[in-house]
Coordinates of C-alpha atoms and ligand atoms in Angstrom, one line a residue:
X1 CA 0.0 0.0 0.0
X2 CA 0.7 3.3 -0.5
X3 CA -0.4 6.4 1.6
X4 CA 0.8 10.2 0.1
X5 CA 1.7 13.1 2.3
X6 CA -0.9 15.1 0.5
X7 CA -4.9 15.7 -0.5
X8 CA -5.1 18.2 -2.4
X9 CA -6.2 16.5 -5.7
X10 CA -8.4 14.0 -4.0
X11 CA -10.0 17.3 -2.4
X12 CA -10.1 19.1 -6.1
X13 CA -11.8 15.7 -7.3
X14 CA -14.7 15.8 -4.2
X15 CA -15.3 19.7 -5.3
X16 CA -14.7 19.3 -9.5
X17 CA -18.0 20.3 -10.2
X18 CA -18.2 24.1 -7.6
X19 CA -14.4 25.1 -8.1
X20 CA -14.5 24.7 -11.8
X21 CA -17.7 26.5 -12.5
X22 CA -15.9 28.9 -9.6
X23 CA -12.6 29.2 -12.3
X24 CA -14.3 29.8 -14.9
X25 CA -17.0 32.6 -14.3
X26 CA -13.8 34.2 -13.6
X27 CA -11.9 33.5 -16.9
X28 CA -15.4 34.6 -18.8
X29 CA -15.6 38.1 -16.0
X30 CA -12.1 39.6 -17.2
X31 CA -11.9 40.8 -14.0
X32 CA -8.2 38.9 -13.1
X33 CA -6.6 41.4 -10.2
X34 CA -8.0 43.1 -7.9
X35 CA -12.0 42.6 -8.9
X36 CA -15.1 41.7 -7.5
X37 CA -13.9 37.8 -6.5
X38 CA -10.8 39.1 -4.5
X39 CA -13.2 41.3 -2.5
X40 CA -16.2 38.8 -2.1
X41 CA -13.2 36.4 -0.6
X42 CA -11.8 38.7 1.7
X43 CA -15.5 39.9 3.3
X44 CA -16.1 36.0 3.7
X45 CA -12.0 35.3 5.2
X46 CA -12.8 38.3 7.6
X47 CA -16.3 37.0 9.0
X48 CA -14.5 33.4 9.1
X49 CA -12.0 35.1 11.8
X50 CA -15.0 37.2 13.3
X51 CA -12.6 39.9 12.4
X52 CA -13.2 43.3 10.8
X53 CA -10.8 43.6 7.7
X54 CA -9.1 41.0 5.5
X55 CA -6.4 41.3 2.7
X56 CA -5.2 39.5 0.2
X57 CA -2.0 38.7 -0.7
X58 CA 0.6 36.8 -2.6
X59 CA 1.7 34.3 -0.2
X60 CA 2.0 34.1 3.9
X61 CA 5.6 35.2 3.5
X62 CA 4.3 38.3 1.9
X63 CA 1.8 38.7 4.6
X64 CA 4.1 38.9 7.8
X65 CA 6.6 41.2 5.6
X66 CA 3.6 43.5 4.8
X67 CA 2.4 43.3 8.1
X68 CA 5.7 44.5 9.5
X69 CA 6.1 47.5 7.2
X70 CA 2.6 48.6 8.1
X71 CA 3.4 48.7 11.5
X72 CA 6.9 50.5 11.0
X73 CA 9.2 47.6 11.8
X74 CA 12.3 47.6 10.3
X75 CA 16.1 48.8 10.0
X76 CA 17.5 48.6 13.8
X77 CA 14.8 46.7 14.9
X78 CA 14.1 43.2 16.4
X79 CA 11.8 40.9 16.1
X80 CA 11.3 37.6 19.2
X81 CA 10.1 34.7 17.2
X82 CA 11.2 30.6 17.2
X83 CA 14.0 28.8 15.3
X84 CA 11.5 25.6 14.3
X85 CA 9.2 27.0 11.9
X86 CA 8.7 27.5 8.4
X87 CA 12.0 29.4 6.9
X88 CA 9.8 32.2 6.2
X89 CA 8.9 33.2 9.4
X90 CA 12.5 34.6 9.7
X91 CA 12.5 35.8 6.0
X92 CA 10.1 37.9 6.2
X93 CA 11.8 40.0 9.3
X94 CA 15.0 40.2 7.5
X95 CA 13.0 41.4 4.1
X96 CA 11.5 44.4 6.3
X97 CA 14.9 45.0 7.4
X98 CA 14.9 43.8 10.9
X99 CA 16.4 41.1 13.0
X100 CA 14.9 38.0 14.0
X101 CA 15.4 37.0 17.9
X102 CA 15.0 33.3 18.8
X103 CA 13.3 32.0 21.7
X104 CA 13.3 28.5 22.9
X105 CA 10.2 26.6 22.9
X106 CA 7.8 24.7 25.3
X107 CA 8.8 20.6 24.2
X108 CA 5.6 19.8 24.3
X109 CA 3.5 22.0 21.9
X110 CA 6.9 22.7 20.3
X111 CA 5.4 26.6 20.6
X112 CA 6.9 29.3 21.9
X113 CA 7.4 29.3 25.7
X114 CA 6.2 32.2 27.1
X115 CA 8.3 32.0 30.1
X116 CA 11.3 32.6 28.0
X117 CA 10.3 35.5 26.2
X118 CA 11.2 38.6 28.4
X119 CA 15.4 37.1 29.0
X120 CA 15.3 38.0 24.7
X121 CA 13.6 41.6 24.9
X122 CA 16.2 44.3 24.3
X123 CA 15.9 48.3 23.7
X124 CA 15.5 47.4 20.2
X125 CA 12.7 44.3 20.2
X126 CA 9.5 45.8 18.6
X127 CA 7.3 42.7 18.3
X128 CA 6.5 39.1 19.0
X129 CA 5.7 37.0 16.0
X130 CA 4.6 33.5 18.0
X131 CA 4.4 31.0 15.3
X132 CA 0.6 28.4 15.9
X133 CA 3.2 25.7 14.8
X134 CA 1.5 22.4 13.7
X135 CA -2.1 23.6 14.1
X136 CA -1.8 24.3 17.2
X137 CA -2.3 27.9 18.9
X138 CA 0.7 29.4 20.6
X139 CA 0.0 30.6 24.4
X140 CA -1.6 34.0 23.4
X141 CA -2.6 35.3 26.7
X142 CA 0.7 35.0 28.0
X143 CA 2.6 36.2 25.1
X144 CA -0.3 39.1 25.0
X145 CA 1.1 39.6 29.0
X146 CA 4.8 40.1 27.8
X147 CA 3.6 42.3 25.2
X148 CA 1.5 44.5 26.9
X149 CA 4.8 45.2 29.8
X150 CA 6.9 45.9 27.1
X151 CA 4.6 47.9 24.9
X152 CA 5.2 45.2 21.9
X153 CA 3.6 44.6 18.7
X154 CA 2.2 40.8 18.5
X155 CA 1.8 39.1 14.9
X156 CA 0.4 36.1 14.7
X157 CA 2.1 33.8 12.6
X158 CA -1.3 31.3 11.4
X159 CA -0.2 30.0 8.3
X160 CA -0.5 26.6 9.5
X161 CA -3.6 27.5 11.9
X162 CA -6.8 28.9 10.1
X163 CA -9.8 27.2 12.2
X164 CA -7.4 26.9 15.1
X165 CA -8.5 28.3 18.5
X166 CA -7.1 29.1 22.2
X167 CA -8.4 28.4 25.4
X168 CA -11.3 31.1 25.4
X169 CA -9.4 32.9 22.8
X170 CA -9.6 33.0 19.6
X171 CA -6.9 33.7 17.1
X172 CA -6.6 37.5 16.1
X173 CA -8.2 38.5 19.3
X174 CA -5.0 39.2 21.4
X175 CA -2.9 40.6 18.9
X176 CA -2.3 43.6 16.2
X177 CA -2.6 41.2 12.8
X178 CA -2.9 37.5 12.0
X179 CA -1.2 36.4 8.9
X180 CA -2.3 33.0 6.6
X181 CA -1.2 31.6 4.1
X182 CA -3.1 29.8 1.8
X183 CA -0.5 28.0 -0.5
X184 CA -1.9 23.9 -2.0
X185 CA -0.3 22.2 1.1
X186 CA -2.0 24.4 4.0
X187 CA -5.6 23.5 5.5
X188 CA -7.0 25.9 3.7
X189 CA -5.0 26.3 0.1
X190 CA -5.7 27.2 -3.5
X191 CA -3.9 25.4 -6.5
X192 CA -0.6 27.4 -6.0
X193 CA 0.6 30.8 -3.9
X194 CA -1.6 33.5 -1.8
X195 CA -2.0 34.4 1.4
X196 CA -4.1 36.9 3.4
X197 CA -4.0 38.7 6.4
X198 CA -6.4 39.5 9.2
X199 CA -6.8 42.4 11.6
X200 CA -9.0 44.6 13.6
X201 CA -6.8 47.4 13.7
X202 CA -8.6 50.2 11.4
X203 CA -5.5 52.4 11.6
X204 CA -2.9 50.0 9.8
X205 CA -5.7 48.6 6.9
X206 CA -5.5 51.1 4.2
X207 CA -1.3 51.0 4.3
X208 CA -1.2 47.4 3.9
X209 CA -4.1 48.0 1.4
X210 CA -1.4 50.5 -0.6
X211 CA 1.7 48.3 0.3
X212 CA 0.1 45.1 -1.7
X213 CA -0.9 47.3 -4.7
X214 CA 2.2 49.6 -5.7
X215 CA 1.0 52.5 -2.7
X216 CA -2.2 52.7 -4.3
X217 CA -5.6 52.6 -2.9
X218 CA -7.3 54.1 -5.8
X219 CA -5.5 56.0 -8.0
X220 CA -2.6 58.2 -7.2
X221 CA 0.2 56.7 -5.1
X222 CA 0.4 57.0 -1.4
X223 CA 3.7 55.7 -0.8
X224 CA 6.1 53.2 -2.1
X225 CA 5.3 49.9 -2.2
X226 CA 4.7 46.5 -3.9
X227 CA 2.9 44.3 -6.0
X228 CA 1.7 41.7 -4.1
X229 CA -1.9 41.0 -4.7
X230 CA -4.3 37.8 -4.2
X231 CA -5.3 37.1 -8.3
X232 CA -9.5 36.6 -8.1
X233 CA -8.6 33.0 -9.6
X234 CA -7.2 32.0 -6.2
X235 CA -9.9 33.8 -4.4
X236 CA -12.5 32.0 -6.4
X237 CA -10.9 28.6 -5.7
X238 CA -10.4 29.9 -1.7
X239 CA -14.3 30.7 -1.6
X240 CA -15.4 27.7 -2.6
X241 CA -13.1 25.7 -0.1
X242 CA -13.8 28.1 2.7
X243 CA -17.2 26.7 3.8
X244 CA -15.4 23.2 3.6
X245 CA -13.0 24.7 6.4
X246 CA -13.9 23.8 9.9
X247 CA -15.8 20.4 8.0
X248 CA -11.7 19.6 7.0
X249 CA -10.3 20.8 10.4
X250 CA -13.3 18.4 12.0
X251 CA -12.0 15.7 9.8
X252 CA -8.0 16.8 10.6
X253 CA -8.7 16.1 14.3
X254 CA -10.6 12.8 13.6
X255 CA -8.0 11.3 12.2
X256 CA -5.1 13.0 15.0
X257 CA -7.6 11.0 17.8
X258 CA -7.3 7.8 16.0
X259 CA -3.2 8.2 15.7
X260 CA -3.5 9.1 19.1
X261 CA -5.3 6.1 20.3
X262 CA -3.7 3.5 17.7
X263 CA -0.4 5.1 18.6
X264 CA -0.7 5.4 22.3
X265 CA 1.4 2.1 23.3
X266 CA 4.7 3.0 21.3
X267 CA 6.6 4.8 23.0
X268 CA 7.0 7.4 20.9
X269 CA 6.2 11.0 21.7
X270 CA 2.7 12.0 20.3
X271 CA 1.4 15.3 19.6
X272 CA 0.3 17.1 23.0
X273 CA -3.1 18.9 22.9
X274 CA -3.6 21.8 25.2
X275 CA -6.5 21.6 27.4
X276 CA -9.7 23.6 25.8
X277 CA -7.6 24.1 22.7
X278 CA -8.7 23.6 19.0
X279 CA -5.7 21.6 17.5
X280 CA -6.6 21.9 13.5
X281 CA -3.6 19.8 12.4
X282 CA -1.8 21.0 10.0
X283 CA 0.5 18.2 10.8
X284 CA 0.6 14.9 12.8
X285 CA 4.5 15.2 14.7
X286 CA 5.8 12.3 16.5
X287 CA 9.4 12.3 17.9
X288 CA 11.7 9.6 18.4
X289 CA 15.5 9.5 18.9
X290 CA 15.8 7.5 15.7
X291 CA 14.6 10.1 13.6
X292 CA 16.5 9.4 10.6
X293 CA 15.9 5.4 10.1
X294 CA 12.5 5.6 11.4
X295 CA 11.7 8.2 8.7
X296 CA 13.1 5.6 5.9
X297 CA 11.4 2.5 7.4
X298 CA 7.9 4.0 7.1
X299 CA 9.2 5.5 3.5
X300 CA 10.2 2.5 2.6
X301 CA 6.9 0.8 3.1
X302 CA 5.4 3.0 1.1
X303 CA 4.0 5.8 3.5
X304 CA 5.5 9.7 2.3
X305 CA 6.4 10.3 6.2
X306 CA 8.2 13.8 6.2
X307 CA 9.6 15.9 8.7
X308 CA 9.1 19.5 9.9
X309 CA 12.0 21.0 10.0
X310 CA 15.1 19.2 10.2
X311 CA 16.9 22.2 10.7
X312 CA 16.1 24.7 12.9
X313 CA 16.7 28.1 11.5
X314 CA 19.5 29.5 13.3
X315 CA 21.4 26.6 12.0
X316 CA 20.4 26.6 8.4
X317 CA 23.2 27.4 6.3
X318 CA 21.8 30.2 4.3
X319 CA 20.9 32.1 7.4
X320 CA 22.0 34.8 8.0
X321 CA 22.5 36.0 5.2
X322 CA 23.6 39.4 5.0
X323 CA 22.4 39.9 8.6
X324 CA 23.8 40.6 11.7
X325 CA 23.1 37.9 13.6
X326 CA 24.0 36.7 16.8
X327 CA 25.9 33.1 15.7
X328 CA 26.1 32.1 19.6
X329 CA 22.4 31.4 19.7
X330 CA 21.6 28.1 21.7
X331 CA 18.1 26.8 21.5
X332 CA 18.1 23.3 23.6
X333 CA 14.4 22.6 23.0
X334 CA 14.6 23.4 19.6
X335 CA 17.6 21.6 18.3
X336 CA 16.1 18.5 20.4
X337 CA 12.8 18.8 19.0
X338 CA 14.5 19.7 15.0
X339 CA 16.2 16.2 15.7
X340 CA 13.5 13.7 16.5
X341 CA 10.3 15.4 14.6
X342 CA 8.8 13.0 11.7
X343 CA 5.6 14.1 10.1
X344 CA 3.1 11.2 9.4
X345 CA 0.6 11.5 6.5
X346 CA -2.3 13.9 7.8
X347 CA -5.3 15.3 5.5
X348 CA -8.9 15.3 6.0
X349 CA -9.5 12.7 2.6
X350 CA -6.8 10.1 4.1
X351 CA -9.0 6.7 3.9
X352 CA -9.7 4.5 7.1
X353 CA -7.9 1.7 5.2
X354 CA -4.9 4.7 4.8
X355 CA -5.3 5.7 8.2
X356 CA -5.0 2.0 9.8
X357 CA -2.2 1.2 7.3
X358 CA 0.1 4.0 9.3
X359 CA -0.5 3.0 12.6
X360 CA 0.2 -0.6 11.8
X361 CA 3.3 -0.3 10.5
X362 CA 4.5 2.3 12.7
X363 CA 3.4 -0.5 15.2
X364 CA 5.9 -2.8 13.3
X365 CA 9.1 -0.3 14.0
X366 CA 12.1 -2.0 15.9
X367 CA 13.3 1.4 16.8
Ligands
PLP1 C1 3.8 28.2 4.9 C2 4.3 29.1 6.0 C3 4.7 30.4 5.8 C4 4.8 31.0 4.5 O1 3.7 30.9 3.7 P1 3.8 31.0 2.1 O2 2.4 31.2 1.6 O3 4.4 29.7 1.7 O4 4.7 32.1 1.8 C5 5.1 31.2 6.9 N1 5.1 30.6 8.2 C6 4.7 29.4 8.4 C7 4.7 28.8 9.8 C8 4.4 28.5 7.3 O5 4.0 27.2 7.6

């Protein structure tokens, strides 16, 4: 048997009929960038967050970065985030011009640990971008505690989290912006790159308005800016898939409670859900010592096992990259966590017969 890492043609098969009559009353409207389908998405993304504003964007990356410029981070400036996430996260600091700050991580949520936060705040930290690694929210009351002593921005870093909530608090609500991303692979994803972001702040909407679109709003230009805009064939596609959401995140935590309970007697370290939290599972993690030839056993009986991230990204080699950096960083938790992590298959049209497939041979592992 063989089980893929990924849905996302399975899903497009379930939905042929909606997203292609979706696609193509675009194609027929000539209305590509910027139109009526881009806006109609980004009313429905906003009531989905019970937020007030939505944008669309080009991809998640482009979201935190845009994000940051709105809210005048930059040159001099640092950012407290986490090493074990998505590359981007740290990108999209350095693209604005400021420095990302590493904080360790709780080992079992893998998020950021809130505890640890205030030993990396300096004169210069502006913000605290937590990351809702996995699915999973990070800790916003406490982080919202820090940020509040400190007088910090927060930026939510969802792009693995939409339908995600806190204990008795719901993403967006304790911080300046939430960013998504909605690229194939994500819970909610479109047949390539886009991304959005989410916020209640009236005050910082029209400027990432103009930053997306070349410093327009309308017609003159307001400022600089950039071309970075969510193309109404995406948003058609995200409409459609956007009622399926909590349906798929429903699904998502179905199948985590059966890995969970198939799983239970190995050994192994499964994933930890925080009491009164809504887990959406972007990703199933387990951790074992024998990362490496775990990972090929399973690949090698035919289950696309991956694993999020390898490397943490203070020790990426491309990082950092025309940065100053401070190369002395020590993470513990992280680099632990980078070295055991394995990813197993995890997608709301996974079959039971899939499903049982994984947790028997993960059974069968000698490790
Ligand atoms: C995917 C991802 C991003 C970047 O989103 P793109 O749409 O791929 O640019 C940022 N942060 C995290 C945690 C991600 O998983």
């Amino acid at each position: 048997m063989k089980v893929g890492f990924y849905g996302h043609v399975r899903q497009y098969h379930n939905l042929k009929e909606e997203i292609d009559a979706a696609i193509l009353e675009v194609l027929e409207s000539g209305k590509y960038v910027m139109g009526p389908t881009l806006a109609r998405f980004e009313k429905g993304l906003a009531a989905y967050f019970n937020m007030k504003h939505a944008i669309g964007c080009n991809s998640g990356t482009d979201a935190l970065w845009l994000v940051f410029m709105a809210l005048g981070i930059g040159v001099g400036d640092e950012v407290i985030t986490v090493a074990n996430t998505f590359f981007a996260t740290a990108e999209a600091i350095w693209i604005a011009g400021a420095r990302p700050v590493f904080v360790d991580i709780e080992p079992d949520t893998c998020n950021i640990d809130p505890t640890r936060i205030e030993a990396a705040i300096t004169d210069r930290t502006r913000a605290i971008v937590p990351v809702h690694l996995y699915g999973q929210p990070a800790n916003m009351t406490a982080i919202a505690e820090v940020a509040r002593r400190h007088n910090l921005l927060v930026v939510e870093d969802c792009a693995q989290a939409t339908g995600a909530a806190g204990d008795g608090v719901a993403v967006g609500e304790l911080s300046d912006a939430v960013c998504v991303s909605f690229i194939a692979q994500k819970n909610l994803g479109t047949f390539g790159d886009s991304g959005g972001i989410v916020t209640n702040r009236d005050d910082i909407v029209d400027r990432i308005r103009a930053l997306r679109n070349h410093g327009s709003l309308k017609r003159s230009h307001h400022s600089m800016g950039y071309n970075s805009r969510l193309d109404d064939l995406h948003a058609a596609v995200l409409s459609v898939k956007l009622k399926r959401i909590d349906e798929w995140n429903d699904r998502r935590r179905e199948i985590a409670a059966m890995y969970d309970e198939g799983l239970r007697d190995t050994g192994l370290q499964l994933p930890v859900e925080k009491l009164g939290y809504r887990h959406v599972y972007h990703l199933y993690i387990i951790e074992t010592e024998q990362r490496d030839e775990m990972l090929k056993y399973l690949n090698d009986a035919g289950i696309n096992a991956k694993t999020h991230y390898p490397i943490a990204i203070h020790q990426q080699e491309g990082y950092p990259w025309g940065m100053p950096a401070d190369l002395n960083v020590s993470l513990p938790l992280t680099e632990r966590s980078a070295a055991r992590v394995i990813s197993l298959p995890m997608f709301p049209e996974l079959t039971q017969a899939e499903i049982d497939y994984v947790i028997h041979i993960v059974h069968t592992w000698e490790g």
